[in-house]
Short mmCIF file of C-alpha atoms and ligand atoms in Angstrom, two decimals:
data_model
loop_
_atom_site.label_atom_id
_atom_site.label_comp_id
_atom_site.label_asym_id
_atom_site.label_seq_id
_atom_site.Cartn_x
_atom_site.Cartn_y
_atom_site.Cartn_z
CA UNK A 1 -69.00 39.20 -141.61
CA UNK A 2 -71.06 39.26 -144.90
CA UNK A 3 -73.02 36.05 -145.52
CA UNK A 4 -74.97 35.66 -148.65
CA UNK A 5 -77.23 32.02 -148.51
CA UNK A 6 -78.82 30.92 -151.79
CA UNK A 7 -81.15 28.61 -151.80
CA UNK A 8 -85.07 27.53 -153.52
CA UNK A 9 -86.28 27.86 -149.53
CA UNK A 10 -84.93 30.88 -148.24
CA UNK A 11 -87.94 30.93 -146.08
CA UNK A 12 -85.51 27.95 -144.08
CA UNK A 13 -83.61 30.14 -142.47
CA UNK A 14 -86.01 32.18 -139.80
CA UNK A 15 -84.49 30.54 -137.10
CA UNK A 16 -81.32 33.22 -138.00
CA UNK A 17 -83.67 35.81 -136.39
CA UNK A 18 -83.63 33.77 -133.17
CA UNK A 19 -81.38 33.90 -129.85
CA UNK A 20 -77.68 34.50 -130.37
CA UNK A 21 -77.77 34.55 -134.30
CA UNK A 22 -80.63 37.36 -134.05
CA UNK A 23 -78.60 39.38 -131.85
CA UNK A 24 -75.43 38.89 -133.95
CA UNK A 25 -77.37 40.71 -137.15
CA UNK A 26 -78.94 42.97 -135.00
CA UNK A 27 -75.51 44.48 -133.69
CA UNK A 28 -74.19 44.16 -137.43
CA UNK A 29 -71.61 41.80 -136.46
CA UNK A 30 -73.19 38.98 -138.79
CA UNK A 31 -74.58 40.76 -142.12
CA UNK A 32 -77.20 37.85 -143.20
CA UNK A 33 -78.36 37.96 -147.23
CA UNK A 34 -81.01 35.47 -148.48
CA UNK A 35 -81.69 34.94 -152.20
CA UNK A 36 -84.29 32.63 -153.71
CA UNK A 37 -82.43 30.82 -156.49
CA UNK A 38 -85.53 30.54 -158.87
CA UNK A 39 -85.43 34.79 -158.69
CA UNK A 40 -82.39 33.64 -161.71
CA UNK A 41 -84.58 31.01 -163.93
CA UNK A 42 -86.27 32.25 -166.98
CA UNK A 43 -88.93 29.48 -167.70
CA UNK A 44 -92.37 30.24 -166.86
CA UNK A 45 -92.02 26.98 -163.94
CA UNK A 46 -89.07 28.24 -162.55
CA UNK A 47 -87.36 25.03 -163.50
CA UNK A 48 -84.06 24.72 -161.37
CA UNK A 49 -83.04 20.70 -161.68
CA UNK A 50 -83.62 18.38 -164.46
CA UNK A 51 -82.94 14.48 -164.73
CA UNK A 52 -79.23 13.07 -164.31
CA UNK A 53 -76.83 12.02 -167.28
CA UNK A 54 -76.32 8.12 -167.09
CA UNK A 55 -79.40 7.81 -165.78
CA UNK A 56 -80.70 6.92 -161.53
CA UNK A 57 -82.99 8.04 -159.25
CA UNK A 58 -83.42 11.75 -158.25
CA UNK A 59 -83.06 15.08 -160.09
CA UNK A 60 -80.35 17.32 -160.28
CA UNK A 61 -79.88 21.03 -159.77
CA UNK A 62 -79.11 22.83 -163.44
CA UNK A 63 -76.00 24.77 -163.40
CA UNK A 64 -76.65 27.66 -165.56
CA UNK A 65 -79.42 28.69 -162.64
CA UNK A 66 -76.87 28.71 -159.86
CA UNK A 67 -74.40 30.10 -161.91
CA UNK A 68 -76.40 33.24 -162.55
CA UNK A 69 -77.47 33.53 -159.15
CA UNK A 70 -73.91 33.25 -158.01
CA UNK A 71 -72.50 35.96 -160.02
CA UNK A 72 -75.39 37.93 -159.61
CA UNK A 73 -74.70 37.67 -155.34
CA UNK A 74 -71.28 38.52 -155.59
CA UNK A 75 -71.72 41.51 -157.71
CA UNK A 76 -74.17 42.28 -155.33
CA UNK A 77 -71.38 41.54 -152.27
CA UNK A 78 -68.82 43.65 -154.26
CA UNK A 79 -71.29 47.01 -154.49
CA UNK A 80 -71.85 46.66 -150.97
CA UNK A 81 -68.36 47.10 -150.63
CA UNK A 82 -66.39 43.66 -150.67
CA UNK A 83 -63.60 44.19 -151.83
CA UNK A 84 -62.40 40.29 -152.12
CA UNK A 85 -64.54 37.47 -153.14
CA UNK A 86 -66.41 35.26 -151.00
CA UNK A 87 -65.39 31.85 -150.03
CA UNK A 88 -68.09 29.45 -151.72
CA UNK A 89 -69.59 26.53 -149.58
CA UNK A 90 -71.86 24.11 -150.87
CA UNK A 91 -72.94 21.61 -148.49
CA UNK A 92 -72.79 17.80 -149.60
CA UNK A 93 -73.11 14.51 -147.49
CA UNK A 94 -69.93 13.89 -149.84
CA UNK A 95 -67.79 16.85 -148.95
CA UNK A 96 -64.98 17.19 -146.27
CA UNK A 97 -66.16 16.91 -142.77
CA UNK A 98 -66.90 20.17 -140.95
CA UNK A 99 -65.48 20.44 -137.75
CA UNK A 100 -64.55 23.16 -134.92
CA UNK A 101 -61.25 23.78 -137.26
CA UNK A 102 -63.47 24.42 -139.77
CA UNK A 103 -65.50 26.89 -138.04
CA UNK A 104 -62.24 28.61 -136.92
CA UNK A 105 -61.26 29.60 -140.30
CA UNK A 106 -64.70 30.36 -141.72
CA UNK A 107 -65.14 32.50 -139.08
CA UNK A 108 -61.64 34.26 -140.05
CA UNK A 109 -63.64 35.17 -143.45
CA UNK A 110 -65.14 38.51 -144.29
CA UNK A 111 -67.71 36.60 -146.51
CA UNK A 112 -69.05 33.61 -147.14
CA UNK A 113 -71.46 32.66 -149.72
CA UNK A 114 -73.76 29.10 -148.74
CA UNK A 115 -75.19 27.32 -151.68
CA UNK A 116 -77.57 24.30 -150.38
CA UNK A 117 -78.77 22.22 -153.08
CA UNK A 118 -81.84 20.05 -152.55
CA UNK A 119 -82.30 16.92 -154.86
CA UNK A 120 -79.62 15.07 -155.85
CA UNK A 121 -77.04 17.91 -155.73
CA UNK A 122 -75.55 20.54 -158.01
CA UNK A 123 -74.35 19.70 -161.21
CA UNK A 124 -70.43 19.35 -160.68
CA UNK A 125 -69.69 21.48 -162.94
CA UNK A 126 -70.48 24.45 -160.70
CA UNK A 127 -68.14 23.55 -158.40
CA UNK A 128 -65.19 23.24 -160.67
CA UNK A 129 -66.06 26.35 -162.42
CA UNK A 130 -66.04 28.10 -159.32
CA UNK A 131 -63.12 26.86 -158.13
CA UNK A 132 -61.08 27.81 -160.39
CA UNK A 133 -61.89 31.75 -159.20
CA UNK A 134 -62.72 31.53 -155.65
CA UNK A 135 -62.05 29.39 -152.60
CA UNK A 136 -65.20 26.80 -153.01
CA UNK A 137 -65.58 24.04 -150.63
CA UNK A 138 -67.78 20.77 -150.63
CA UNK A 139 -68.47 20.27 -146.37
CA UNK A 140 -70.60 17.52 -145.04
CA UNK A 141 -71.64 18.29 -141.51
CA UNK A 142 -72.08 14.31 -140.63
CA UNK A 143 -72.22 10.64 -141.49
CA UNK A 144 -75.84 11.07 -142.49
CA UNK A 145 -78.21 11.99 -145.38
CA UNK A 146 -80.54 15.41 -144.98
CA UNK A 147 -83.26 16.15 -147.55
CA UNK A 148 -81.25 19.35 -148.35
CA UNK A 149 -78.18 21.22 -147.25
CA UNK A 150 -80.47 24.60 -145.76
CA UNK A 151 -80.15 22.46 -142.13
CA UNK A 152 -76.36 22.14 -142.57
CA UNK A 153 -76.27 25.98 -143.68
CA UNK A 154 -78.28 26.70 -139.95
CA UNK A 155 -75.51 24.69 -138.38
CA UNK A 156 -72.49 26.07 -139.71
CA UNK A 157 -73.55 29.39 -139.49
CA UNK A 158 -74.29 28.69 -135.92
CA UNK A 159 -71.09 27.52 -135.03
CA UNK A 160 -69.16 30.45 -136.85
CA UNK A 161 -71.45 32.88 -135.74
CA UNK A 162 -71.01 32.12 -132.19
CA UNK A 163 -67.24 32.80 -132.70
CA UNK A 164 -67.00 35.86 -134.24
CA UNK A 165 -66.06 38.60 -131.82
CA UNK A 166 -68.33 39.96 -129.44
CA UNK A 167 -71.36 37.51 -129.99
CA UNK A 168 -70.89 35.61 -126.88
CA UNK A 169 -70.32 37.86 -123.91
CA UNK A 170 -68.12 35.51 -121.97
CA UNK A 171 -64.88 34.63 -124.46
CA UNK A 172 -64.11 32.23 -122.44
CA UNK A 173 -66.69 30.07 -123.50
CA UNK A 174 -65.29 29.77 -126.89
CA UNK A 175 -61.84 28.71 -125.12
CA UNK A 176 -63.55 25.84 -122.89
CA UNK A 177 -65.03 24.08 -125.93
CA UNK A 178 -64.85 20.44 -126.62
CA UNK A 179 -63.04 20.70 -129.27
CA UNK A 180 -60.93 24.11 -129.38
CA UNK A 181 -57.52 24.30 -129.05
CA UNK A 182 -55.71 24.16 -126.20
CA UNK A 183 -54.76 21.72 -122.76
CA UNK A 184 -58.26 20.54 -122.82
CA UNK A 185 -58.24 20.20 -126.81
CA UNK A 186 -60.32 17.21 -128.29
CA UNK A 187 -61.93 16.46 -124.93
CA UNK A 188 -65.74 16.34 -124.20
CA UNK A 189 -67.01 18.67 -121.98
CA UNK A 190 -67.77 16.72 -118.49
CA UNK A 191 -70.88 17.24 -116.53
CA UNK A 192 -72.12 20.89 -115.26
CA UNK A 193 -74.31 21.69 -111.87
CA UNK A 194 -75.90 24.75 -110.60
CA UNK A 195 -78.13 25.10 -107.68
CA UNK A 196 -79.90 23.50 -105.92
CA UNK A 197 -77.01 21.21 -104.39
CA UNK A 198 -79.60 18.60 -104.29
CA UNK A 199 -81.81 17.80 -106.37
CA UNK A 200 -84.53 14.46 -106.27
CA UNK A 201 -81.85 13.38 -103.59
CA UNK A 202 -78.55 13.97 -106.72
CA UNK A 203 -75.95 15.51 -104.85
CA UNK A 204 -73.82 17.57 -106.68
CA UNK A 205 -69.73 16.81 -106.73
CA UNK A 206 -68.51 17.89 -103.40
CA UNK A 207 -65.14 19.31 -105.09
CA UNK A 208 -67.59 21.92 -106.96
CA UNK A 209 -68.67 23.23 -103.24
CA UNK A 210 -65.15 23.41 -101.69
CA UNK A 211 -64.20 26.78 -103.42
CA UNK A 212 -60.67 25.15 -104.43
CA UNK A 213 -59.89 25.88 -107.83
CA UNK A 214 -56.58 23.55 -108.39
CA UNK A 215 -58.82 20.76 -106.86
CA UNK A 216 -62.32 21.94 -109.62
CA UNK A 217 -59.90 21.96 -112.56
CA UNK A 218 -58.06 18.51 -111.57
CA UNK A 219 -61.58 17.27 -111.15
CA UNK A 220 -63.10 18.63 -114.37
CA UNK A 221 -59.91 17.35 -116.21
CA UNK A 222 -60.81 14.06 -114.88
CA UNK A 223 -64.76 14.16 -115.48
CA UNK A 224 -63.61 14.92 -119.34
CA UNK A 225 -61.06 12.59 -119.84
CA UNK A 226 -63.50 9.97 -118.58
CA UNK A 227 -66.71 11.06 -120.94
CA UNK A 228 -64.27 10.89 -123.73
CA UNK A 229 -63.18 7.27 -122.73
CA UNK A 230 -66.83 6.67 -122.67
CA UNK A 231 -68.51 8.32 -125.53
CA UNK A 232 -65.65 9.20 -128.39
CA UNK A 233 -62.71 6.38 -127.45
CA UNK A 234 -60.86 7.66 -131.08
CA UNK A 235 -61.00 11.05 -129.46
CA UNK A 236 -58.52 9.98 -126.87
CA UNK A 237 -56.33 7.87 -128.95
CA UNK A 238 -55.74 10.78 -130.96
CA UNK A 239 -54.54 13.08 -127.77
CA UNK A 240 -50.81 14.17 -127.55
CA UNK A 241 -49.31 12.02 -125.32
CA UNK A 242 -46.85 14.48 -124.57
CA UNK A 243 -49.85 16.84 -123.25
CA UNK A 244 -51.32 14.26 -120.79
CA UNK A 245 -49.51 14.16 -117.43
CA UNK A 246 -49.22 11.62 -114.90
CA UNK A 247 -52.54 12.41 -113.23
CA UNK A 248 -54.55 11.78 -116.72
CA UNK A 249 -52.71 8.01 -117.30
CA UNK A 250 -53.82 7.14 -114.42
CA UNK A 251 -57.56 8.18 -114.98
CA UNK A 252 -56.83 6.61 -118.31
CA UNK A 253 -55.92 3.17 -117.27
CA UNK A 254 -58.58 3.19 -114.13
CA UNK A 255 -60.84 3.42 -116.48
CA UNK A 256 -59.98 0.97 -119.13
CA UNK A 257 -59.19 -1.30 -115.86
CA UNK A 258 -63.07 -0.82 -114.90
CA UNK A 259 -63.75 -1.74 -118.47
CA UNK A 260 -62.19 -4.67 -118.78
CA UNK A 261 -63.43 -5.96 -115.50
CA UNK A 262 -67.08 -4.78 -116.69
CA UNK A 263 -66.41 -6.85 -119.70
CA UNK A 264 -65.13 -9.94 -118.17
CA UNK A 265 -68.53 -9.51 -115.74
CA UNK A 266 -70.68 -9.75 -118.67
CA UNK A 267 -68.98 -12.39 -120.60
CA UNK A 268 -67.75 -14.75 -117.68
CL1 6GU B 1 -74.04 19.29 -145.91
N1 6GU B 1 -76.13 18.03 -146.91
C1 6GU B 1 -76.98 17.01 -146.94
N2 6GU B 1 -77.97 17.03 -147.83
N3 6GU B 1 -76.89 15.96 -146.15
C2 6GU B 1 -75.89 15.98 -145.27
C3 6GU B 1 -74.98 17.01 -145.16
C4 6GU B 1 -75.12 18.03 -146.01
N4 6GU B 1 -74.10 16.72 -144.19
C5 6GU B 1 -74.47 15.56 -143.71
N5 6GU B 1 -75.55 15.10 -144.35
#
């Protein structure tokens, strides 16, 4: 996979030469590009945002700059041998939320082209005029504000990189995630041991000692369902009900029993 990242702090993205990621562009599966975006301005500042029509806080980023330096990278892209163009993603606190089914069909993409804006944003215009030619898409990676979109670029690329084949050497890492598809689909993972079986007097779960792999993956169902009744209640209201047997209702309503009684301790 080709990715091209454009951005006034290219220097941002060092951590790509780290761990998994480094080892990813080091065996040419992930084919990282950075640009500086002021490398297209022609002013003697380097002037790449300027103050917002209507009036407000903040600066905004000019569009003629990041529409040079966008043509400019795919032309680039297309000499190296693309013969498609990239799919454009510009990261926004107001775009569509990125999830794991996001990072599924980015990671489906020969390239992908990041465009982080710091200040204010991009002017609009450069997404509309983009879209009109490519696949561009506003993503927010949360319900919170960064100073810039570079740390939303790290993240996403993190979680497509990780999926593109051979990048993890066990695949079936990919298939246990929380929120893959599959029979444990839009569960949280539940707790993990290793060795030493105990530790500051915590015993680990007895079931992960007894070598009895119906009973570990009954338990581990279990242990999920219940941090996902804990920590992300939506998450469970949104599972198939059709995919949860008898086993899992009854975890289900245990739990929501112990609830209730908690409650009804607290507020007598
Ligand atoms: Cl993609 N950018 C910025 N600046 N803030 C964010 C975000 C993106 N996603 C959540 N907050």
């Amino acid at each position: 996979m080709r990715v091209d990242i454009i951005s006034i702090f290219p220097e941002y993205f060092a951590p790509l030469d780290v761990s998994l990621m480094g080892k990813a562009r080091e065996r040419g599966i992930l084919d990282i590009h950075l640009h500086q975006l002021r490398d297209w301005t022609h002013d003697v500042h380097k002037t790449v945002d300027d103050t917002p029509y209507g009036g407000g806080p903040g600066m905004v980023m000019k569009p003629e700059v990041w529409g040079e330096a966008v043509d400019a990278v795919i032309e680039q892209g297309r000499a190296c041998g693309q013969d498609a163009l990239p799919r454009l993603i510009v990261p926004t606190p107001s775009g569509r939320p990125f999830t794991q089914a996001v990072a599924l069909e980015y990671a489906e993409e020969p390239w992908l082209l990041f465009a982080p804006a710091r200040y204010e944003g991009i002017d609009s215009r450069v997404v509309a005029e983009y879209g009109e030619r490519l696949r561009a898409d506003e993503v927010s990676i949360g319900d919170y504000v960064l100073a810039g979109g570079e740390a939303a670029v790290l993240v996403m690329i993190e979680a497509v990189g990780r999926l593109l084949p051979g990048v993890l050497g066990n695949a079936r890492s990919v298939a246990d995630d929380s929120f893959a598809p599959g029979p444990m689909a839009n569960l949280l993972e539940g707790p993990v041991y290793t060795k030493p079986p105990v530790w500051r007097g915590h015993e680990v779960p007895e079931v992960l000692l007894s070598g009895h792999h119906g009973k570990i993956a009954r338990w581990r169902r279990d242990q999920a369902l219940r941090r996902t009744l804990a920590m992300r209640p939506e998450l469970v209201a949104r599972l198939d009900r059709d995919e949860l047997d008898k086993h899992d209702l009854r975890v289900i309503e245990e739990f929501e029993e112990q609830r209730r009684e908690g409650t009804s301790r607290q507020t007598p």
